[in-house]
Amino acid sequence: MADLYIKAFDMINPFVVASSPATQGAKNVLKSAAMRPGAIVMRNFGHGAGGGSYIGPDSKAMYSGQMSIHSHAVGRQIQDTVSTLEQYCAEVQKAKKSLDSDIKLWVSVGHYSDIVKGGDWEREWARQARELKLAGADAIELHFNTPGVAVAKDRTLAYHQLLRHSIELMKKTVPDMPIMAKLAMESCDVLTSMRIAEAAGAAAAGPTARWKGFCMDLDWRTTQARPGAGYGGTQATPLVCYAIAEARTNGVKLPLYGGGGVFSFDQAARMIMAGSQAVQFGALACSGGTQACKKVISELDRWMDKNGYKDMDSLCGDALKLFQMDQKFTLERQNKLADAYQYAQVTDQCIGCGRCVDVCWQEGIEMRGKVAAKTDQCIGCGYCFQVCPTGALHVEKEKLLASVFEKHNITRGMTE
């Protein structure tokens, strides 16, 4: 079995259950602990109700790891029964008392609505940090990813300035407490956010893809009850991966725990291979439940073992070899595939549907009677290969692309 231990976070595995209804109060924290994650973030208090989700197209897609979206939407929201810091600290103490000792308990502090409302929010956040440290929390997470927080920067607050100030405030208040910065990707330069978090002394940063979104049915009257805000899903994972890889390529060394669309082990693996030491369960935890999350953890373990990744060091950042290809290397792979596309001929699996001709912009393929045939005008762009429904146009794309790495002795995993 692969070793899932994460040195940068001192966690038993790379999974963090994000602040959500699944972590609201000690009871839900302990329920979530059944999945055996590396850390659980107890949801912050004082910001009203939470919960109620729409999974598109359906829960089957989410459970099976297919492309799916998540948005706040249906049913009555879960009320927050904790309204004071004293109650919140009591919940932390209760959770710590029963939580397995090898699972970290982070606590969520701060919310941009505190700043929008005005008042002495800095003193309040500092008070929370001090009391939560005494209550036994393992780390503090500054909550700056709520959908809309980055949009608000142009209306109410300067996001990057606020981020630096708040981290420095926490560091000054509880200097020996790890400060995790959960970051927005909406309407802000997330690379700058990660650089600022690192410079300000954060222990880690969690770029998280959640946006204000407007989900609707074509008959908009049947649309879920809350069509706006809190939009995310598997379509966000490539964006998070890019942000993480860009940070690593530009010298950001800060430990990262990215989030967005981790509904299956392969989404988690992609994020880690992009350079994030850990990943967040948010939507899957509250909308899929503990068993779905537990499955992702075990499947990542099995996949790593099967594919020769012995530990997290060998997996983390492995895909940066792809992200950081220079232009010459990229062109070599592109031309390798283009040559195969250009010289591959239509096989007898052709059914004469004409889709290939419809998407050809070079007159590189034509219908001859009831079947398609290549012409000498083909340049190998590959459009026709993407739409062929039968495989009559086919090349071993994966093997061709991988062969260039093999030629240059670039392998998966850590090199000795």
GROMACS .gro file of C-alpha atoms in nm:
model
  416
    1MET     CA    1   0.000   0.000   0.000
    2ALA     CA    2   0.114   0.354  -0.074
    3ASP     CA    3   0.213   0.583   0.212
    4LEU     CA    4  -0.035   0.875   0.217
    5TYR     CA    5   0.136   1.065   0.500
    6ILE     CA    6   0.190   1.437   0.424
    7LYS     CA    7   0.505   1.583   0.579
    8ALA     CA    8   0.417   1.946   0.505
    9PHE     CA    9   0.098   1.920   0.711
   10ASP     CA   10   0.193   1.630   0.940
   11MET     CA   11  -0.129   1.458   0.833
   12ILE     CA   12  -0.210   1.089   0.789
   13ASN     CA   13  -0.334   1.158   0.435
   14PRO     CA   14  -0.381   1.458   0.203
   15PHE     CA   15  -0.755   1.508   0.257
   16VAL     CA   16  -0.901   1.806   0.444
   17VAL     CA   17  -1.276   1.816   0.510
   18ALA     CA   18  -1.360   2.177   0.432
   19SER     CA   19  -1.573   2.408   0.643
   20SER     CA   20  -1.929   2.312   0.550
   21PRO     CA   21  -2.247   2.163   0.698
   22ALA     CA   22  -2.047   1.841   0.726
   23THR     CA   23  -1.828   2.011   0.989
   24GLN     CA   24  -2.088   2.225   1.166
   25GLY     CA   25  -2.042   2.158   1.537
   26ALA     CA   26  -1.878   1.871   1.723
   27LYS     CA   27  -2.147   1.618   1.626
   28ASN     CA   28  -2.089   1.662   1.252
   29VAL     CA   29  -1.712   1.684   1.292
   30LEU     CA   30  -1.714   1.346   1.462
   31LYS     CA   31  -1.947   1.203   1.197
   32SER     CA   32  -1.706   1.325   0.926
   33ALA     CA   33  -1.416   1.172   1.116
   34ALA     CA   34  -1.545   0.828   1.012
   35MET     CA   35  -1.387   0.883   0.671
   36ARG     CA   36  -1.045   0.915   0.841
   37PRO     CA   37  -0.924   1.235   0.670
   38GLY     CA   38  -0.601   1.415   0.751
   39ALA     CA   39  -0.781   1.719   0.891
   40ILE     CA   40  -1.131   1.854   0.950
   41VAL     CA   41  -1.215   2.226   0.951
   42MET     CA   42  -1.492   2.307   1.197
   43ARG     CA   43  -1.732   2.549   1.029
   44ASN     CA   44  -1.715   2.908   1.153
   45PHE     CA   45  -2.003   3.044   1.356
   46GLY     CA   46  -2.216   3.356   1.349
   47HIS     CA   47  -2.282   3.370   0.976
   48GLY     CA   48  -2.629   3.223   0.957
   49ALA     CA   49  -2.758   2.908   0.795
   50GLY     CA   50  -2.580   2.675   0.557
   51GLY     CA   51  -2.642   2.374   0.342
   52GLY     CA   52  -2.890   2.260   0.083
   53SER     CA   53  -2.729   2.146  -0.239
   54TYR     CA   54  -2.805   2.088  -0.604
   55ILE     CA   55  -2.600   1.819  -0.779
   56GLY     CA   56  -2.610   1.822  -1.157
   57PRO     CA   57  -2.690   1.626  -1.353
   58ASP     CA   58  -2.758   1.392  -1.058
   59SER     CA   59  -2.602   1.226  -0.757
   60LYS     CA   60  -2.513   0.916  -0.960
   61ALA     CA   61  -2.268   1.124  -1.162
   62MET     CA   62  -2.107   1.262  -0.846
   63TYR     CA   63  -2.079   0.923  -0.674
   64SER     CA   64  -1.924   0.763  -0.983
   65GLY     CA   65  -1.670   1.041  -1.036
   66GLN     CA   66  -1.820   1.169  -1.359
   67MET     CA   67  -1.839   1.535  -1.459
   68SER     CA   68  -2.089   1.709  -1.232
   69ILE     CA   69  -2.168   2.046  -1.081
   70HIS     CA   70  -2.263   2.156  -0.732
   71SER     CA   71  -2.454   2.461  -0.621
   72HIS     CA   72  -2.643   2.578  -0.315
   73ALA     CA   73  -3.006   2.525  -0.393
   74VAL     CA   74  -3.268   2.306  -0.235
   75GLY     CA   75  -3.452   2.252   0.090
   76ARG     CA   76  -3.447   2.430   0.422
   77GLN     CA   77  -3.104   2.550   0.525
   78ILE     CA   78  -2.932   2.411   0.832
   79GLN     CA   79  -2.948   2.665   1.113
   80ASP     CA   80  -2.636   2.743   1.310
   81THR     CA   81  -2.711   2.668   1.674
   82VAL     CA   82  -2.382   2.823   1.787
   83SER     CA   83  -2.403   3.199   1.825
   84THR     CA   84  -2.123   3.286   2.068
   85LEU     CA   85  -1.750   3.227   2.083
   86GLU     CA   86  -1.792   3.051   2.415
   87GLN     CA   87  -2.028   2.797   2.257
   88TYR     CA   88  -1.795   2.752   1.962
   89CYS     CA   89  -1.497   2.685   2.189
   90ALA     CA   90  -1.706   2.431   2.381
   91GLU     CA   91  -1.778   2.252   2.051
   92VAL     CA   92  -1.405   2.250   1.971
   93GLN     CA   93  -1.327   2.099   2.312
   94LYS     CA   94  -1.600   1.838   2.270
   95ALA     CA   95  -1.472   1.740   1.926
   96LYS     CA   96  -1.108   1.723   2.037
   97LYS     CA   97  -1.200   1.501   2.329
   98SER     CA   98  -1.351   1.232   2.105
   99LEU     CA   99  -1.163   1.284   1.778
  100ASP     CA  100  -0.895   1.031   1.684
  101SER     CA  101  -0.567   1.186   1.793
  102ASP     CA  102  -0.412   1.148   1.448
  103ILE     CA  103  -0.681   1.363   1.278
  104LYS     CA  104  -0.613   1.738   1.291
  105LEU     CA  105  -0.888   1.979   1.393
  106TRP     CA  106  -0.866   2.316   1.222
  107VAL     CA  107  -1.111   2.594   1.305
  108SER     CA  108  -1.249   2.856   1.069
  109VAL     CA  109  -1.210   3.219   1.173
  110GLY     CA  110  -1.327   3.527   0.990
  111HIS     CA  111  -1.569   3.601   0.714
  112TYR     CA  112  -1.573   3.896   0.479
  113SER     CA  113  -1.926   3.982   0.593
  114ASP     CA  114  -1.770   4.082   0.929
  115ILE     CA  115  -1.574   4.351   0.749
  116VAL     CA  116  -1.865   4.459   0.533
  117LYS     CA  117  -2.078   4.506   0.845
  118GLY     CA  118  -1.811   4.724   1.004
  119GLY     CA  119  -1.725   4.744   1.371
  120ASP     CA  120  -1.409   4.628   1.543
  121TRP     CA  121  -1.375   4.304   1.349
  122GLU     CA  122  -0.998   4.289   1.398
  123ARG     CA  123  -1.027   4.277   1.775
  124GLU     CA  124  -1.299   4.011   1.744
  125TRP     CA  125  -1.093   3.792   1.511
  126ALA     CA  126  -0.795   3.821   1.746
  127ARG     CA  127  -1.016   3.726   2.041
  128GLN     CA  128  -1.140   3.421   1.854
  129ALA     CA  129  -0.787   3.313   1.768
  130ARG     CA  130  -0.670   3.334   2.130
  131GLU     CA  131  -0.969   3.147   2.270
  132LEU     CA  132  -0.965   2.878   2.003
  133LYS     CA  133  -0.601   2.809   2.068
  134LEU     CA  134  -0.685   2.758   2.436
  135ALA     CA  135  -0.975   2.533   2.335
  136GLY     CA  136  -0.728   2.296   2.166
  137ALA     CA  137  -0.759   2.370   1.793
  138ASP     CA  138  -0.463   2.249   1.588
  139ALA     CA  139  -0.474   2.533   1.333
  140ILE     CA  140  -0.670   2.842   1.234
  141GLU     CA  141  -0.811   2.880   0.885
  142LEU     CA  142  -0.886   3.230   0.762
  143HIS     CA  143  -1.197   3.202   0.551
  144PHE     CA  144  -1.143   3.418   0.240
  145ASN     CA  145  -1.294   3.203  -0.033
  146THR     CA  146  -1.667   3.246   0.021
  147PRO     CA  147  -1.833   3.306  -0.317
  148GLY     CA  148  -1.837   3.679  -0.370
  149VAL     CA  149  -1.549   3.774  -0.142
  150ALA     CA  150  -1.317   3.864  -0.429
  151VAL     CA  151  -1.595   4.047  -0.613
  152ALA     CA  152  -1.645   4.259  -0.304
  153LYS     CA  153  -1.287   4.385  -0.324
  154ASP     CA  154  -1.384   4.636  -0.588
  155ARG     CA  155  -1.683   4.755  -0.390
  156THR     CA  156  -1.594   4.733  -0.024
  157LEU     CA  157  -1.247   4.598   0.047
  158ALA     CA  158  -0.905   4.551  -0.112
  159TYR     CA  159  -0.870   4.172  -0.119
  160HIS     CA  160  -0.492   4.134  -0.129
  161GLN     CA  161  -0.433   4.406   0.127
  162LEU     CA  162  -0.693   4.251   0.356
  163LEU     CA  163  -0.538   3.907   0.315
  164ARG     CA  164  -0.192   4.024   0.418
  165HIS     CA  165  -0.324   4.230   0.708
  166SER     CA  166  -0.539   3.946   0.844
  167ILE     CA  167  -0.263   3.685   0.829
  168GLU     CA  168  -0.022   3.921   1.001
  169LEU     CA  169  -0.287   3.994   1.264
  170MET     CA  170  -0.329   3.622   1.335
  171LYS     CA  171   0.047   3.565   1.344
  172LYS     CA  172   0.090   3.847   1.594
  173THR     CA  173  -0.200   3.725   1.809
  174VAL     CA  174  -0.111   3.353   1.817
  175PRO     CA  175   0.249   3.338   1.688
  176ASP     CA  176   0.293   2.963   1.740
  177MET     CA  177  -0.039   2.867   1.580
  178PRO     CA  178  -0.046   2.749   1.215
  179ILE     CA  179  -0.248   2.995   1.005
  180MET     CA  180  -0.411   2.844   0.696
  181ALA     CA  181  -0.537   3.091   0.433
  182LYS     CA  182  -0.833   2.962   0.233
  183LEU     CA  183  -0.825   3.171  -0.084
  184ALA     CA  184  -1.074   3.283  -0.345
  185MET     CA  185  -1.014   3.229  -0.715
  186GLU     CA  186  -1.310   3.441  -0.818
  187SER     CA  187  -1.224   3.780  -0.971
  188CYS     CA  188  -0.874   3.801  -0.827
  189ASP     CA  189  -0.514   3.716  -0.911
  190VAL     CA  190  -0.474   3.393  -0.714
  191LEU     CA  191  -0.099   3.372  -0.780
  192THR     CA  192  -0.058   3.707  -0.608
  193SER     CA  193  -0.280   3.582  -0.324
  194MET     CA  194  -0.056   3.280  -0.270
  195ARG     CA  195   0.258   3.495  -0.280
  196ILE     CA  196   0.108   3.732  -0.025
  197ALA     CA  197   0.002   3.445   0.202
  198GLU     CA  198   0.357   3.309   0.189
  199ALA     CA  199   0.518   3.648   0.255
  200ALA     CA  200   0.280   3.722   0.544
  201GLY     CA  201   0.377   3.401   0.722
  202ALA     CA  202   0.083   3.169   0.657
  203ALA     CA  203   0.153   2.801   0.720
  204ALA     CA  204  -0.041   2.701   0.407
  205ALA     CA  205  -0.283   2.832   0.145
  206GLY     CA  206  -0.593   2.671  -0.001
  207PRO     CA  207  -0.693   2.811  -0.342
  208THR     CA  208  -1.056   2.705  -0.376
  209ALA     CA  209  -1.281   2.732  -0.680
  210ARG     CA  210  -1.627   2.854  -0.581
  211TRP     CA  211  -1.806   3.121  -0.777
  212LYS     CA  212  -2.123   3.317  -0.784
  213GLY     CA  213  -2.319   3.132  -1.049
  214PHE     CA  214  -2.665   3.154  -1.199
  215CYS     CA  215  -2.797   2.800  -1.261
  216MET     CA  216  -3.130   2.775  -1.436
  217ASP     CA  217  -3.361   2.543  -1.626
  218LEU     CA  218  -3.489   2.647  -1.967
  219ASP     CA  219  -3.824   2.675  -1.797
  220TRP     CA  220  -3.674   2.902  -1.534
  221ARG     CA  221  -3.981   2.861  -1.310
  222THR     CA  222  -3.876   2.504  -1.230
  223THR     CA  223  -3.522   2.605  -1.133
  224GLN     CA  224  -3.400   2.514  -0.785
  225ALA     CA  225  -3.494   2.748  -0.503
  226ARG     CA  226  -3.159   2.928  -0.486
  227PRO     CA  227  -3.025   2.972  -0.840
  228GLY     CA  228  -2.734   3.201  -0.750
  229ALA     CA  229  -2.399   3.175  -0.566
  230GLY     CA  230  -2.190   2.889  -0.441
  231TYR     CA  231  -2.122   2.732  -0.782
  232GLY     CA  232  -1.851   2.471  -0.838
  233GLY     CA  233  -1.783   2.114  -0.941
  234THR     CA  234  -1.548   1.901  -1.147
  235GLN     CA  235  -1.527   2.167  -1.419
  236ALA     CA  236  -1.330   2.374  -1.168
  237THR     CA  237  -1.052   2.121  -1.112
  238PRO     CA  238  -0.842   2.217  -1.420
  239LEU     CA  239  -0.858   2.582  -1.311
  240VAL     CA  240  -0.736   2.496  -0.961
  241CYS     CA  241  -0.465   2.273  -1.109
  242TYR     CA  242  -0.347   2.559  -1.331
  243ALA     CA  243  -0.334   2.803  -1.037
  244ILE     CA  244  -0.133   2.554  -0.832
  245ALA     CA  245   0.107   2.465  -1.115
  246GLU     CA  246   0.155   2.834  -1.196
  247ALA     CA  247   0.243   2.900  -0.833
  248ARG     CA  248   0.496   2.618  -0.823
  249THR     CA  249   0.647   2.728  -1.155
  250ASN     CA  250   0.684   3.082  -1.020
  251GLY     CA  251   0.864   2.986  -0.701
  252VAL     CA  252   0.583   2.960  -0.444
  253LYS     CA  253   0.705   2.706  -0.187
  254LEU     CA  254   0.417   2.744   0.059
  255PRO     CA  255   0.227   2.420   0.134
  256LEU     CA  256  -0.103   2.417  -0.056
  257TYR     CA  257  -0.437   2.244  -0.008
  258GLY     CA  258  -0.638   2.315  -0.321
  259GLY     CA  259  -1.009   2.255  -0.355
  260GLY     CA  260  -1.277   2.246  -0.620
  261GLY     CA  261  -1.454   1.950  -0.776
  262VAL     CA  262  -1.282   1.672  -0.580
  263PHE     CA  263  -1.560   1.419  -0.626
  264SER     CA  264  -1.334   1.126  -0.715
  265PHE     CA  265  -0.981   1.001  -0.652
  266ASP     CA  266  -0.861   1.109  -0.996
  267GLN     CA  267  -0.960   1.472  -0.936
  268ALA     CA  268  -0.764   1.459  -0.611
  269ALA     CA  269  -0.465   1.297  -0.785
  270ARG     CA  270  -0.461   1.566  -1.055
  271MET     CA  271  -0.455   1.843  -0.798
  272ILE     CA  272  -0.172   1.679  -0.605
  273MET     CA  273   0.027   1.609  -0.922
  274ALA     CA  274  -0.009   1.979  -1.007
  275GLY     CA  275   0.179   2.058  -0.685
  276SER     CA  276  -0.075   2.075  -0.402
  277GLN     CA  277   0.030   1.869  -0.102
  278ALA     CA  278  -0.330   1.829   0.015
  279VAL     CA  279  -0.683   1.867  -0.121
  280GLN     CA  280  -1.018   1.973   0.021
  281PHE     CA  281  -1.346   1.785   0.042
  282GLY     CA  282  -1.629   2.036   0.051
  283ALA     CA  283  -1.923   1.960  -0.174
  284LEU     CA  284  -1.854   1.585  -0.166
  285ALA     CA  285  -1.844   1.578   0.213
  286CYS     CA  286  -2.174   1.758   0.270
  287SER     CA  287  -2.357   1.633  -0.042
  288GLY     CA  288  -2.204   1.288  -0.087
  289GLY     CA  289  -2.148   1.187   0.273
  290THR     CA  290  -1.874   1.013   0.465
  291GLN     CA  291  -1.883   0.690   0.262
  292ALA     CA  292  -1.823   0.873  -0.066
  293CYS     CA  293  -1.523   1.053   0.082
  294LYS     CA  294  -1.390   0.738   0.240
  295LYS     CA  295  -1.408   0.570  -0.100
  296VAL     CA  296  -1.203   0.848  -0.262
  297ILE     CA  297  -0.929   0.812   0.000
  298SER     CA  298  -0.906   0.434  -0.041
  299GLU     CA  299  -0.917   0.454  -0.422
  300LEU     CA  300  -0.632   0.706  -0.430
  301ASP     CA  301  -0.428   0.468  -0.215
  302ARG     CA  302  -0.497   0.175  -0.450
  303TRP     CA  303  -0.430   0.379  -0.764
  304MET     CA  304  -0.097   0.506  -0.633
  305ASP     CA  305   0.009   0.155  -0.539
  306LYS     CA  306  -0.092   0.019  -0.880
  307ASN     CA  307   0.089   0.295  -1.069
  308GLY     CA  308   0.413   0.289  -0.876
  309TYR     CA  309   0.373   0.596  -0.655
  310LYS     CA  310   0.509   0.473  -0.324
  311ASP     CA  311   0.441   0.789  -0.124
  312MET     CA  312   0.305   1.142  -0.151
  313ASP     CA  313   0.648   1.289  -0.230
  314SER     CA  314   0.656   1.085  -0.550
  315LEU     CA  315   0.308   1.202  -0.650
  316CYS     CA  316   0.311   1.568  -0.546
  317GLY     CA  317   0.411   1.793  -0.835
  318ASP     CA  318   0.476   1.502  -1.073
  319ALA     CA  319   0.269   1.658  -1.353
  320LEU     CA  320   0.480   1.975  -1.344
  321LYS     CA  321   0.701   1.788  -1.592
  322LEU     CA  322   0.410   1.833  -1.832
  323PHE     CA  323   0.315   2.186  -1.728
  324GLN     CA  324   0.671   2.316  -1.756
  325MET     CA  325   0.753   2.177  -2.102
  326ASP     CA  326   0.943   2.427  -2.312
  327GLN     CA  327   0.821   2.532  -2.656
  328LYS     CA  328   1.051   2.295  -2.842
  329PHE     CA  329   0.939   1.993  -2.642
  330THR     CA  330   0.573   2.089  -2.674
  331LEU     CA  331   0.608   2.124  -3.050
  332GLU     CA  332   0.775   1.782  -3.074
  333ARG     CA  333   0.475   1.618  -2.904
  334GLN     CA  334   0.230   1.820  -3.111
  335ASN     CA  335   0.398   1.724  -3.437
  336LYS     CA  336   0.420   1.359  -3.335
  337LEU     CA  337   0.043   1.352  -3.297
  338ALA     CA  338  -0.019   1.568  -3.605
  339ASP     CA  339   0.185   1.331  -3.824
  340ALA     CA  340  -0.022   1.038  -3.701
  341TYR     CA  341  -0.346   1.224  -3.769
  342GLN     CA  342  -0.229   1.323  -4.116
  343TYR     CA  343  -0.125   0.980  -4.238
  344ALA     CA  344  -0.390   0.764  -4.070
  345GLN     CA  345  -0.653   0.645  -4.318
  346VAL     CA  346  -1.023   0.584  -4.277
  347THR     CA  347  -1.094   0.219  -4.191
  348ASP     CA  348  -1.387   0.001  -4.292
  349GLN     CA  349  -1.566   0.097  -3.969
  350CYS     CA  350  -1.685   0.412  -4.148
  351ILE     CA  351  -2.066   0.437  -4.158
  352GLY     CA  352  -2.079   0.738  -4.388
  353CYS     CA  353  -2.222   0.982  -4.133
  354GLY     CA  354  -2.022   1.273  -4.279
  355ARG     CA  355  -1.933   1.432  -3.947
  356CYS     CA  356  -1.564   1.428  -4.033
  357VAL     CA  357  -1.624   1.619  -4.356
  358ASP     CA  358  -1.843   1.868  -4.173
  359VAL     CA  359  -1.564   1.965  -3.932
  360CYS     CA  360  -1.278   1.968  -4.185
  361TRP     CA  361  -1.162   2.320  -4.274
  362GLN     CA  362  -0.883   2.216  -4.510
  363GLU     CA  363  -1.069   1.987  -4.754
  364GLY     CA  364  -0.855   1.712  -4.608
  365ILE     CA  365  -1.132   1.452  -4.610
  366GLU     CA  366  -1.424   1.393  -4.844
  367MET     CA  367  -1.715   1.159  -4.903
  368ARG     CA  368  -1.657   0.906  -5.179
  369GLY     CA  369  -1.991   0.744  -5.225
  370LYS     CA  370  -2.106   0.632  -4.881
  371VAL     CA  371  -1.768   0.637  -4.707
  372ALA     CA  372  -1.516   0.903  -4.609
  373ALA     CA  373  -1.164   0.917  -4.750
  374LYS     CA  374  -0.858   1.128  -4.675
  375THR     CA  375  -0.716   1.367  -4.937
  376ASP     CA  376  -0.366   1.506  -4.979
  377GLN     CA  377  -0.495   1.836  -4.835
  378CYS     CA  378  -0.503   1.687  -4.481
  379ILE     CA  379  -0.270   1.873  -4.244
  380GLY     CA  380  -0.326   1.653  -3.937
  381CYS     CA  381  -0.524   1.901  -3.724
  382GLY     CA  382  -0.730   1.620  -3.572
  383TYR     CA  383  -1.080   1.770  -3.579
  384CYS     CA  384  -1.221   1.474  -3.770
  385PHE     CA  385  -1.077   1.224  -3.522
  386GLN     CA  386  -1.265   1.389  -3.237
  387VAL     CA  387  -1.610   1.348  -3.394
  388CYS     CA  388  -1.587   1.004  -3.553
  389PRO     CA  389  -1.851   0.791  -3.375
  390THR     CA  390  -1.716   0.448  -3.470
  391GLY     CA  391  -1.337   0.470  -3.447
  392ALA     CA  392  -1.295   0.459  -3.825
  393LEU     CA  393  -1.053   0.747  -3.768
  394HIS     CA  394  -0.822   0.637  -3.490
  395VAL     CA  395  -0.464   0.671  -3.370
  396GLU     CA  396  -0.299   0.555  -3.047
  397LYS     CA  397  -0.295   0.910  -2.915
  398GLU     CA  398  -0.192   0.833  -2.557
  399LYS     CA  399   0.099   0.611  -2.661
  400LEU     CA  400   0.220   0.864  -2.918
  401LEU     CA  401   0.218   1.152  -2.670
  402ALA     CA  402   0.382   0.946  -2.396
  403SER     CA  403   0.651   0.820  -2.634
  404VAL     CA  404   0.815   1.164  -2.654
  405PHE     CA  405   0.865   1.165  -2.276
  406GLU     CA  406   1.006   0.813  -2.301
  407LYS     CA  407   1.244   0.924  -2.577
  408HIS     CA  408   1.383   1.192  -2.346
  409ASN     CA  409   1.386   0.956  -2.044
  410ILE     CA  410   1.126   1.161  -1.854
  411THR     CA  411   0.937   0.922  -1.625
  412ARG     CA  412   0.651   0.936  -1.378
  413GLY     CA  413   0.720   0.961  -1.009
  414MET     CA  414   1.040   1.063  -0.835
  415THR     CA  415   1.364   1.003  -1.022
  416GLU     CA  416   1.651   0.853  -0.827
   0.00000   0.00000   0.00000
